[in-house]
Coordinates of C-alpha atoms in Angstrom, one line a residue:
M19 CA 62.6 205.9 31.2
A20 CA 65.8 207.5 30.1
K21 CA 67.0 210.6 32.2
I22 CA 68.8 213.4 30.8
L23 CA 71.4 216.1 32.6
V24 CA 71.0 219.8 30.9
V25 CA 73.9 221.5 31.7
E26 CA 72.7 225.3 30.5
D27 CA 73.7 228.8 32.4
E28 CA 71.4 230.1 30.4
A29 CA 68.2 229.6 32.8
E30 CA 65.6 230.2 30.0
I31 CA 67.6 227.8 27.5
R32 CA 68.1 225.3 30.3
Q33 CA 64.4 225.3 30.8
L34 CA 63.3 225.0 27.2
L35 CA 65.6 222.1 26.9
I36 CA 64.2 220.3 30.0
E37 CA 60.6 221.0 28.3
L38 CA 61.9 219.4 25.2
A39 CA 63.4 216.4 26.8
E40 CA 60.0 216.0 29.0
N41 CA 57.3 216.6 26.3
A42 CA 59.2 213.8 23.8
G43 CA 58.9 211.4 27.1
Y44 CA 62.2 211.8 28.7
S45 CA 63.4 212.4 32.8
A46 CA 64.9 215.6 32.7
F47 CA 66.7 217.7 35.1
G48 CA 69.4 220.7 34.5
S49 CA 72.3 222.4 36.3
R50 CA 73.5 226.1 36.1
N51 CA 77.0 225.4 35.7
G52 CA 79.7 222.8 35.0
L53 CA 80.8 222.2 38.6
V54 CA 77.1 221.4 39.7
G55 CA 76.8 219.3 36.3
W56 CA 79.6 216.9 37.3
H57 CA 78.4 216.5 40.8
L58 CA 74.9 215.6 39.4
L59 CA 76.3 213.2 37.0
K60 CA 78.3 211.8 39.3
D61 CA 75.4 211.6 42.1
N62 CA 73.3 210.0 38.8
P63 CA 75.3 207.1 37.0
D64 CA 72.0 206.1 35.3
V65 CA 71.7 209.2 33.0
A66 CA 71.7 208.6 29.3
L67 CA 72.3 211.8 28.3
V68 CA 73.9 215.3 28.7
I69 CA 73.7 217.9 27.0
T70 CA 75.9 221.1 27.5
D71 CA 76.6 224.5 26.9
I72 CA 80.8 224.4 25.7
R73 CA 81.7 227.8 28.1
M74 CA 80.2 227.2 31.4
P75 CA 80.9 229.4 34.6
E76 CA 83.1 226.8 37.1
Q77 CA 83.7 224.3 34.8
D78 CA 84.2 224.1 31.0
R79 CA 86.1 222.2 28.7
K80 CA 89.2 223.8 29.0
S81 CA 89.2 223.0 33.0
V82 CA 88.3 219.8 32.3
V83 CA 91.2 219.3 29.0

C-alpha cells in the first residue's frame, strides 16, 4: 500500500486530506509543520507522495531554496 505524507499546519485540513487518502485505499499520515515533515520523510523513505502547503511554520519553500 502506497504511503502519503500530508504536511499542513491547519489541523482540520490536514485531517481531511489524510481521511480522503485513506478512503481511497492509501496509508496516510501527517505533520503540523515543514520541519517535522522533513524528519518524517527521512524516516519513511517509502513515502510515494507528499502533499504540502506552500507556506508553513518552521520550514517552507523559501527556507529550502
